[in-house]
PDB file of C-alpha atoms in Angstrom:
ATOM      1  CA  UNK A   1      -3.213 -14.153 -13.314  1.00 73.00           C
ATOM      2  CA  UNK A   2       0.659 -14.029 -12.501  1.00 92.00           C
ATOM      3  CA  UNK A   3       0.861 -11.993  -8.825  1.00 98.00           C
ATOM      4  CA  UNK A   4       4.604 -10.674  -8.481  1.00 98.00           C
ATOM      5  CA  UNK A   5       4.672  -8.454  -6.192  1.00 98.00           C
ATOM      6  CA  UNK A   6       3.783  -7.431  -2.149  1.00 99.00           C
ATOM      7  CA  UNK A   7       4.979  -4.034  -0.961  1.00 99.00           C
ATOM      8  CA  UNK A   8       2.707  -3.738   1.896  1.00 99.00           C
ATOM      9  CA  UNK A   9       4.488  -6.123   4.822  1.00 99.00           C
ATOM     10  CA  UNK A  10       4.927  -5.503   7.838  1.00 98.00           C
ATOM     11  CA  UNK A  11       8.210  -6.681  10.198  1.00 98.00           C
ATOM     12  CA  UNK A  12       8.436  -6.787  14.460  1.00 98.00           C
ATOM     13  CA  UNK A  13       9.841  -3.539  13.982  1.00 98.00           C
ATOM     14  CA  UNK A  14       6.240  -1.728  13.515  1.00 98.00           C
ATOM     15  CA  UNK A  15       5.414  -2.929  16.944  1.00 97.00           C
ATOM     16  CA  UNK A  16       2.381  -5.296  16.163  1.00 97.00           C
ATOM     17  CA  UNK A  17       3.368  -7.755  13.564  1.00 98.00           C
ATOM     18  CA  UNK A  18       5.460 -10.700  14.266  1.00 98.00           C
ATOM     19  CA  UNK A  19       7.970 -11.841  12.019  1.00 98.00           C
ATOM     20  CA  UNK A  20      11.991 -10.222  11.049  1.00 98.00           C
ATOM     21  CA  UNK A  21      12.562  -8.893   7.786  1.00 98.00           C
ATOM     22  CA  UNK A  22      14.814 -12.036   6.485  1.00 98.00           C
ATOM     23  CA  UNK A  23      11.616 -14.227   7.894  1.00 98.00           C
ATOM     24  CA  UNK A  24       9.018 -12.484   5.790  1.00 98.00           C
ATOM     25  CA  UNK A  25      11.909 -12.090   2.588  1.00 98.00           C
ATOM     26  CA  UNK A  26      11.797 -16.070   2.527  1.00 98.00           C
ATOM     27  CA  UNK A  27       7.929 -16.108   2.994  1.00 98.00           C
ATOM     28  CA  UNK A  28       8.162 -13.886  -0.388  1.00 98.00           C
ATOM     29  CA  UNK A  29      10.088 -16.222  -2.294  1.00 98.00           C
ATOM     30  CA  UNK A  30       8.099 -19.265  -1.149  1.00 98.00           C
ATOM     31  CA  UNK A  31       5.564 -17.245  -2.403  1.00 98.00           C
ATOM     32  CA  UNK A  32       6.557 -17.003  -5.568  1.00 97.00           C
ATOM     33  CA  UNK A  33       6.749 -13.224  -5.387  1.00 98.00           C
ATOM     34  CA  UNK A  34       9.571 -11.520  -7.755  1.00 97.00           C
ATOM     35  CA  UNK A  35       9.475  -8.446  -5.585  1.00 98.00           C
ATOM     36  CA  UNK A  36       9.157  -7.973  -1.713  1.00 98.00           C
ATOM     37  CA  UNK A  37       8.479  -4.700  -0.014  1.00 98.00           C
ATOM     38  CA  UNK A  38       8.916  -3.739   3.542  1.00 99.00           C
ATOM     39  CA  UNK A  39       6.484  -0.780   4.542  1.00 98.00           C
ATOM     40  CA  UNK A  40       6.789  -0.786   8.795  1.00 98.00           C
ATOM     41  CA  UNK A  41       4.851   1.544  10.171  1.00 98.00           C
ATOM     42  CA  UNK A  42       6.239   5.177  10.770  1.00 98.00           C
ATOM     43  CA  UNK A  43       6.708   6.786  14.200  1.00 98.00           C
ATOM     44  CA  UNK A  44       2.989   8.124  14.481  1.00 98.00           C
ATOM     45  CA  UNK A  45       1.687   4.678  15.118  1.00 97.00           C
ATOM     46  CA  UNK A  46       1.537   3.294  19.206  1.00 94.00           C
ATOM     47  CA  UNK A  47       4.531   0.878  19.217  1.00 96.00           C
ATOM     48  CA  UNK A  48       6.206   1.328  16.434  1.00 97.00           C
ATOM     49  CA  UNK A  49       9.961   2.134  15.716  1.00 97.00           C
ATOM     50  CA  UNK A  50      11.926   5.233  15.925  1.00 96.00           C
ATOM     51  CA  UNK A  51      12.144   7.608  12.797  1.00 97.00           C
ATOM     52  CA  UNK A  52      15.926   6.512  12.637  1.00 97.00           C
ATOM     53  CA  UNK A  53      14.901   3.111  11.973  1.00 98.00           C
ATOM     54  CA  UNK A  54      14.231   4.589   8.265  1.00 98.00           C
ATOM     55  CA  UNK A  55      17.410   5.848   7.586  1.00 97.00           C
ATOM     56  CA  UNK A  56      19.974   3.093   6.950  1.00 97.00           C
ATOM     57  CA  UNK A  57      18.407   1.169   4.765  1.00 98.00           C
ATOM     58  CA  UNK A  58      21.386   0.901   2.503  1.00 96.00           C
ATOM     59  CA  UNK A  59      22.907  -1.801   4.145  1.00 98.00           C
ATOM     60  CA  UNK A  60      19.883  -4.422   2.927  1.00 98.00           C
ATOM     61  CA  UNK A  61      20.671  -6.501  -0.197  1.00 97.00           C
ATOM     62  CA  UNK A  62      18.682  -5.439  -3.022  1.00 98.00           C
ATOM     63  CA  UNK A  63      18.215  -9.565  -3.701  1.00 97.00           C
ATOM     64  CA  UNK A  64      17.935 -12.288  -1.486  1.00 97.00           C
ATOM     65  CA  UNK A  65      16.822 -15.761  -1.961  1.00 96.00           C
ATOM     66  CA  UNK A  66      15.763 -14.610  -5.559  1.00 96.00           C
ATOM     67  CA  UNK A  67      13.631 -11.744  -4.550  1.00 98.00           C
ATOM     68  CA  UNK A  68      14.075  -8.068  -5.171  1.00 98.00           C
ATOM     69  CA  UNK A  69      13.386  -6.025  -2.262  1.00 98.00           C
ATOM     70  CA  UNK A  70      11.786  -2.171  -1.699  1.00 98.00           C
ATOM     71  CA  UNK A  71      11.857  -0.557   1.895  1.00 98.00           C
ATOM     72  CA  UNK A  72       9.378   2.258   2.382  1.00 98.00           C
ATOM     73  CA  UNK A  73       7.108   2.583   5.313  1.00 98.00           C
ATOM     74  CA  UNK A  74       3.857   2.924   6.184  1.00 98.00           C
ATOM     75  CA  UNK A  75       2.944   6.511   6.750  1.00 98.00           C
ATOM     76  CA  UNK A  76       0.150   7.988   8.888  1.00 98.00           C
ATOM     77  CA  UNK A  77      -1.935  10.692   7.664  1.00 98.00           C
ATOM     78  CA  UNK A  78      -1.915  12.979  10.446  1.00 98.00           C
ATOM     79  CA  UNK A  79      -4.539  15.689   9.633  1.00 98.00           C
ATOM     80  CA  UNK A  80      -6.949  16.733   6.584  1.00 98.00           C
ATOM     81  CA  UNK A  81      -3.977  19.107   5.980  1.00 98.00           C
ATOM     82  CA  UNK A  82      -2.151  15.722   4.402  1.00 98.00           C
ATOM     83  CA  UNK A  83       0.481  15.631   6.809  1.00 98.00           C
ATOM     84  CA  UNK A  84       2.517  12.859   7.591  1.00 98.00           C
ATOM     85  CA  UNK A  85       4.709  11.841  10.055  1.00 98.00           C
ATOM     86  CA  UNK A  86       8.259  11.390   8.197  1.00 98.00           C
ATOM     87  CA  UNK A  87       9.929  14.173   6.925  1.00 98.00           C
ATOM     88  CA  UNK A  88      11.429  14.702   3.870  1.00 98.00           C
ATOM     89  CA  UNK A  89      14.975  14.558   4.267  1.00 97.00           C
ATOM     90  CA  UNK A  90      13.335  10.364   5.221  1.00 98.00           C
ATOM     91  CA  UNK A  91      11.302  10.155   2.907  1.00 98.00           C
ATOM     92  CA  UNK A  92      13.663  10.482   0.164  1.00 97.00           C
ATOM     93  CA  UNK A  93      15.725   7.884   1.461  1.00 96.00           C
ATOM     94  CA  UNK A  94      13.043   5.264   0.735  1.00 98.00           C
ATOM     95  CA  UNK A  95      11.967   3.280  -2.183  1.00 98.00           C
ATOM     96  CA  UNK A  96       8.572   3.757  -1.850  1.00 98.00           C
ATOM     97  CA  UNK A  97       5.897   5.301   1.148  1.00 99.00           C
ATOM     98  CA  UNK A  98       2.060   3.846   1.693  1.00 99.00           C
ATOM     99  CA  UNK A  99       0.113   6.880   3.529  1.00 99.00           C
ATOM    100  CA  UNK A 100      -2.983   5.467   5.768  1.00 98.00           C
ATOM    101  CA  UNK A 101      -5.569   6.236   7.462  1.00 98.00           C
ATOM    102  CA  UNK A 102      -5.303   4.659  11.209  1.00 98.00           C
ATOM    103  CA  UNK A 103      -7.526   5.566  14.218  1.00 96.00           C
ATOM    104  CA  UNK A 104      -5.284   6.338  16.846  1.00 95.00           C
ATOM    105  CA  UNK A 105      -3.337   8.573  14.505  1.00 97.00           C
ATOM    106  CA  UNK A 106      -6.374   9.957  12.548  1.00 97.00           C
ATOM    107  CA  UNK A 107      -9.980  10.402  14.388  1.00 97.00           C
ATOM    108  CA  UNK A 108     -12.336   9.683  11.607  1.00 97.00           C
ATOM    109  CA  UNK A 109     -13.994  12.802  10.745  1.00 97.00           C
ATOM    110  CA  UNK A 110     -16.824  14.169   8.234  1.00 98.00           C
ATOM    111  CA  UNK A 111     -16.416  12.690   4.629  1.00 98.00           C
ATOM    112  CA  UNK A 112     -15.120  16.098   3.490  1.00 98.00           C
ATOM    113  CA  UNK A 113     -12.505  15.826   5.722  1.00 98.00           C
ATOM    114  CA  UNK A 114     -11.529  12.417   5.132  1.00 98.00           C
ATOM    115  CA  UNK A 115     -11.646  12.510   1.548  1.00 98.00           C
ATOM    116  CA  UNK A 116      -9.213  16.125   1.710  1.00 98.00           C
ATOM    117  CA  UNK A 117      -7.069  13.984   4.129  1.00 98.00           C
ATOM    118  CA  UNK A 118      -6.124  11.700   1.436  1.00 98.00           C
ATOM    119  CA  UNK A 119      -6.601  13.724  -1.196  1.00 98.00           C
ATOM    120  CA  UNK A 120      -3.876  16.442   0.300  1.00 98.00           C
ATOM    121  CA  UNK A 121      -1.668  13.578   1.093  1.00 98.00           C
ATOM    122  CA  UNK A 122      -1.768  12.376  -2.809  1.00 98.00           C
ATOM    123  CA  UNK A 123       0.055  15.931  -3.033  1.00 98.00           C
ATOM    124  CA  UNK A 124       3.340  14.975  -1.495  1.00 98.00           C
ATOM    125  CA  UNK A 125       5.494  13.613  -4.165  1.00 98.00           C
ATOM    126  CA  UNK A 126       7.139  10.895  -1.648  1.00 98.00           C
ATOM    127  CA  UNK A 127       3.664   9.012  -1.394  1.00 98.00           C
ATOM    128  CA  UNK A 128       3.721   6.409  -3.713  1.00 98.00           C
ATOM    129  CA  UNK A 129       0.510   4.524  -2.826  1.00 99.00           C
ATOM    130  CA  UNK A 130      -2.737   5.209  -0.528  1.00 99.00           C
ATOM    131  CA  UNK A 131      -3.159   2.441   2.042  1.00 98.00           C
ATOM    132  CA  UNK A 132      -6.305   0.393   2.515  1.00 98.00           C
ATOM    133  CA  UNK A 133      -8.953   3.238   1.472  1.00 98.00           C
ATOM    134  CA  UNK A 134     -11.623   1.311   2.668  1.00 98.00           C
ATOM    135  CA  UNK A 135     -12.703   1.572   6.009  1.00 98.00           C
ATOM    136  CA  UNK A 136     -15.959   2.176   7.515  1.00 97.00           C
ATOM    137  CA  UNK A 137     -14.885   4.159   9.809  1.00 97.00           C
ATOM    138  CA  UNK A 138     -13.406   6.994   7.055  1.00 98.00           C
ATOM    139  CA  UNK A 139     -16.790   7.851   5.131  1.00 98.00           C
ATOM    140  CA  UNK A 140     -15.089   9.289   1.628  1.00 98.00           C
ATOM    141  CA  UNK A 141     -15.601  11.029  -1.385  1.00 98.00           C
ATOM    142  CA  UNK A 142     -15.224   7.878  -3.619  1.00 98.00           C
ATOM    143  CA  UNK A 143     -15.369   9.863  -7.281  1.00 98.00           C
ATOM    144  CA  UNK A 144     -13.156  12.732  -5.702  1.00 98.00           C
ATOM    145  CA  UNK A 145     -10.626  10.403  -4.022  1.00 99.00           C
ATOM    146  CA  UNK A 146     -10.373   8.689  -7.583  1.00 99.00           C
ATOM    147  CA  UNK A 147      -9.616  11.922  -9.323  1.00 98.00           C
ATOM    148  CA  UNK A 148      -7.394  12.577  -7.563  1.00 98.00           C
ATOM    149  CA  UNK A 149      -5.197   9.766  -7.714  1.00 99.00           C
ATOM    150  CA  UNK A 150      -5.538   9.862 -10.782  1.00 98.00           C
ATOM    151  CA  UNK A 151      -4.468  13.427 -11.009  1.00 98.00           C
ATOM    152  CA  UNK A 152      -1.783  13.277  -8.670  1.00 98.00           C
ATOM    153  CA  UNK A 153      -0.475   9.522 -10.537  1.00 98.00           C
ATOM    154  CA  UNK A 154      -0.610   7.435  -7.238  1.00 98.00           C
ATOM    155  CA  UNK A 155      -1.858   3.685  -6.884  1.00 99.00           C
ATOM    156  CA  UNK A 156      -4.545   2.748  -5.272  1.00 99.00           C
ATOM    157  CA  UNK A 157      -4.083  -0.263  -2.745  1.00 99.00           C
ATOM    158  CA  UNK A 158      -6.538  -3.315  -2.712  1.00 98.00           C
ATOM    159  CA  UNK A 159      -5.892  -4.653   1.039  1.00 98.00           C
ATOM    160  CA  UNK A 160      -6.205  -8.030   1.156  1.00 98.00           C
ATOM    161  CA  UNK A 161      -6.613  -8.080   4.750  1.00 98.00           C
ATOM    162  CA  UNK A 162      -9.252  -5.717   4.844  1.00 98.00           C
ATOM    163  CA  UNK A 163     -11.127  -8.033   2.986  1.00 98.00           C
ATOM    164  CA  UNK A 164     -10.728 -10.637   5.703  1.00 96.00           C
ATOM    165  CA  UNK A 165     -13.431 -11.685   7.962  1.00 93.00           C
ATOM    166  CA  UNK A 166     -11.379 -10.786  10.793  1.00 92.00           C
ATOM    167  CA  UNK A 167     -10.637  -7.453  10.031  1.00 96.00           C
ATOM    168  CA  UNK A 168     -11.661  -4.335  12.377  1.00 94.00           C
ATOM    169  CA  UNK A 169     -12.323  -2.370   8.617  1.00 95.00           C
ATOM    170  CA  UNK A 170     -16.055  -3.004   8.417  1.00 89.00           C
ATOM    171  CA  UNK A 171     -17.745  -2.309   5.200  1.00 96.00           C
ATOM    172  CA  UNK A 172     -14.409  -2.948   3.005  1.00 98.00           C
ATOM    173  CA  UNK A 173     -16.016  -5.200   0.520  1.00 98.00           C
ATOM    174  CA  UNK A 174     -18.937  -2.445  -0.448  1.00 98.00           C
ATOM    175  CA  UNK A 175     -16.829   0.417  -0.321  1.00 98.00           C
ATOM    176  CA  UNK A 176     -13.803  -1.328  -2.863  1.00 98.00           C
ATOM    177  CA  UNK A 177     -17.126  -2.098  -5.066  1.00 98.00           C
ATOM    178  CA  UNK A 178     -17.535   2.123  -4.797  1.00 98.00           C
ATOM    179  CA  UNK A 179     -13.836   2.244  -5.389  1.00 98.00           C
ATOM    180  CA  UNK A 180     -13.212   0.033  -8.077  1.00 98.00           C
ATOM    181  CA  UNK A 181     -16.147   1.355 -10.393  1.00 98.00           C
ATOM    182  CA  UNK A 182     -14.645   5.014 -10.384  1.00 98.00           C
ATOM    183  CA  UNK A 183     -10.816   3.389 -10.829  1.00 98.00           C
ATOM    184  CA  UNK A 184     -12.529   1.818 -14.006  1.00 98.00           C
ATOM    185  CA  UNK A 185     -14.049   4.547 -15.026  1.00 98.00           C
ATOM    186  CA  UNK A 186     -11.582   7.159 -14.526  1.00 98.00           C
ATOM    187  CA  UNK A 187      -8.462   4.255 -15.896  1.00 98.00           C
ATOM    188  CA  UNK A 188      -6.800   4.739 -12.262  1.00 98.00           C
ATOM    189  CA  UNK A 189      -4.218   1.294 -11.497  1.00 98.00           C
ATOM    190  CA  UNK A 190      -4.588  -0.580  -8.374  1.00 98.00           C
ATOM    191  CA  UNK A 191      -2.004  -2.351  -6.649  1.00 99.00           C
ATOM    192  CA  UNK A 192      -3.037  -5.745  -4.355  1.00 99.00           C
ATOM    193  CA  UNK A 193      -1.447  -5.660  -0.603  1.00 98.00           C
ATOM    194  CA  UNK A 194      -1.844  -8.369   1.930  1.00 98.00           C
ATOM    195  CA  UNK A 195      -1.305  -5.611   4.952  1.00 98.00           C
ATOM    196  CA  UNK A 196       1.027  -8.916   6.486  1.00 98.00           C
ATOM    197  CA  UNK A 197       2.353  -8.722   9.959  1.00 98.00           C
ATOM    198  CA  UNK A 198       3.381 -12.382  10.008  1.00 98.00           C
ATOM    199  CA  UNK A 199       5.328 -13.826   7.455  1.00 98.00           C
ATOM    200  CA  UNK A 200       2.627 -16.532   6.204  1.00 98.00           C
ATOM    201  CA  UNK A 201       0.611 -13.885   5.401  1.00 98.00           C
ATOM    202  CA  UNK A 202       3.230 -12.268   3.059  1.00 98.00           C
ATOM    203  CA  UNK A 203       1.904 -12.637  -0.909  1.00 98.00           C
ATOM    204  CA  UNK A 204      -1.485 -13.842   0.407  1.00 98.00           C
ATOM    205  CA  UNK A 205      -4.032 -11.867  -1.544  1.00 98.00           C
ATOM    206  CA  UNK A 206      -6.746 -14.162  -1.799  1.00 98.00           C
ATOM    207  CA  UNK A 207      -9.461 -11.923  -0.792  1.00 98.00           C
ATOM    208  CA  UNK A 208      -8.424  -8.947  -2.917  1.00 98.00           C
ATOM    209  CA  UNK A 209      -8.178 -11.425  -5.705  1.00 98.00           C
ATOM    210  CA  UNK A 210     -11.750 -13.153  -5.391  1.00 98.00           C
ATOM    211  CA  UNK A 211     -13.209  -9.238  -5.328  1.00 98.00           C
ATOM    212  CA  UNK A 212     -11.338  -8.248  -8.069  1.00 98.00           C
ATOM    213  CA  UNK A 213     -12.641 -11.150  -9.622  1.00 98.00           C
ATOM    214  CA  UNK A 214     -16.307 -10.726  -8.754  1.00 97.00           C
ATOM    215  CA  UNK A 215     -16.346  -7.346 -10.048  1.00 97.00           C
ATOM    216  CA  UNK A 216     -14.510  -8.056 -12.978  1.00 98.00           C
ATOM    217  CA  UNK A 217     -11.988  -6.041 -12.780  1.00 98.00           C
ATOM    218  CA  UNK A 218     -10.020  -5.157 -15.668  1.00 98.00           C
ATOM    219  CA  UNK A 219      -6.043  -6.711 -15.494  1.00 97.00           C
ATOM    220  CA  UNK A 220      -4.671  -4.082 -17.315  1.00 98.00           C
ATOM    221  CA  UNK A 221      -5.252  -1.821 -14.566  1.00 98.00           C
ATOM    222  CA  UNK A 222      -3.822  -4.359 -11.916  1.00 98.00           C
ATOM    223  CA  UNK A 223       0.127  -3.726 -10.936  1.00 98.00           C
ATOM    224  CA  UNK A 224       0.883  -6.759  -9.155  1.00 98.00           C
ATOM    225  CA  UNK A 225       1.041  -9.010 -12.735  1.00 98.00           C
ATOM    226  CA  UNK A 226       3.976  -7.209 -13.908  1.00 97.00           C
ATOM    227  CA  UNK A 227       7.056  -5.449 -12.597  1.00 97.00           C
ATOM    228  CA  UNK A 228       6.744  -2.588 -15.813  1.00 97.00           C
ATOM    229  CA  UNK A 229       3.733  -1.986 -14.863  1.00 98.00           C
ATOM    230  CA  UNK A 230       5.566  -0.605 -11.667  1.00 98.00           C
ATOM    231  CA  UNK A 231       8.593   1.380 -12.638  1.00 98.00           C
ATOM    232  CA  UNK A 232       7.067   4.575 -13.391  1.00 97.00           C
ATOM    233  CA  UNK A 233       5.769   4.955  -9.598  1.00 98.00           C
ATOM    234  CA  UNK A 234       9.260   4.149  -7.947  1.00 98.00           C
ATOM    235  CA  UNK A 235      12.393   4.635 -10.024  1.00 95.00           C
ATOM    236  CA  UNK A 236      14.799   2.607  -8.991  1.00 96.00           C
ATOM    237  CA  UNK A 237      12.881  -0.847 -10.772  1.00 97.00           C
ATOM    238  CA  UNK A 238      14.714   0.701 -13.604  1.00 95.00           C
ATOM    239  CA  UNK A 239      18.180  -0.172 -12.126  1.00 93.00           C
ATOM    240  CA  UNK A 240      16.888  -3.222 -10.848  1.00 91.00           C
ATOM    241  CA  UNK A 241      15.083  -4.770 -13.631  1.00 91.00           C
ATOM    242  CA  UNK A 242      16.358  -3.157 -16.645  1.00 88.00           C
ATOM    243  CA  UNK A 243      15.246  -3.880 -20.031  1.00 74.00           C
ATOM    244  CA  UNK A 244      15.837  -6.801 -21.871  1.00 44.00           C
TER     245      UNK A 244
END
């Protein structure tokens, strides 16, 4: 199946990851990949960037090397309240926004109040997808955090990296096959990230692709093989790849 897309990257500016912006743009287009997303990691997280980093965003091209490219960040759920840490006068500035779960923003709690976490964070209309729902760590609500994604029209991410056998997320593989049954059942769309914080890792969803693949997972409800599939979670795909 075609895989176009990667809007969960992450550049030296969030602090842990390794490669600049223009680095992991060229990964993209080695890739493949017709559209690139940056989502660095907002202030919340140890070592990341200042809130102002989010604000100029402007002066990137929309294409280079081929690729179209989204900047958004990575929020951090804060509390089961749904909070996050950008406000909104930043968040509308951005193409797009991922809100995670992360420990040292988030101490895992009971599954009630990890599943109202996410489910409150669905709420704000600047989250445009829910970050790697699938660790250990955050027992949840599968059925109810399906629902409501499905209520509140935001994608569900497939994290590559999760997947990984070097990933701290323990028990990603048998929660996504939780996951992915409600998602089928309840016709909610999942989009694949690779969670990169080095440029070779940018478009590299192997992992999310052999699960989806095992549990034979229905394309139609997959985001990354087409750009349309896209535009009706962040608006300005419209401009960018208008109709034929």
């Amino acid at each position: 199946m075609n895989d176009l897309m990667d809007l969960h990257t992450h550049t030296i500016a969030s602090g842990h990851a390794y490669s600049t912006l223009s680095e992991n743009i060229r990964a993209a287009a080695d890739a493949g990949l017709a559209l690139y997303g940056c989502s660095d990691h907002a202030p919340k997280m140890a070592g990341t960037t200042h809130s102002s980093y989010f604000i100029n965003f402007k002066v990137i091209p929309r294409v280079r090397g081929g690729v179209h490219v989204l900047m958004g960040a990575e929020l951090n759920i804060l509390d089961s309240s749904g909070a996050v840490d950008l406000p909104p006068s930043i968040l509308g500035k951005l193409d797009y926004a991922i809100a995670s779960l992360h420990t040292p923003c988030f101490v895992p709690g009971t599954m009630e109040e990890n599943t109202q976490a996410y489910v409150n964070a669905m709420k704000n209309p600047a989250v445009t997808i829910i970050g790697h729902p699938d660790d250990g760590r955050y027992p949840v609500d599968y059925e109810t955090f399906v629902k409501g994604a499905k209520t509140y029209k935001k994608l569900v991410e497939v994290n590559s990296s999760s997947l990984s056998p070097r990933s701290v997320r323990k028990g990603a593989a048998e929660n996504y096959q939780v996951l992915l049954k409600y998602c089928r059942e309840y016709q909610v769309p999942i989009i694949i990230g690779s969670d990169a914080h080095f440029e070779s890792d940018v478009g590299n969803h192997r992992c999310a692709w052999e699960l989806l693949e095992r549990e034979n997972f229905p394309e139609e409800l997959i985001i990354n093989t087409s750009v349309d599939k896209l535009k009706p979670y962040i608006p300005v795909l419209s401009e960018l790849f208008p109709e034929e």
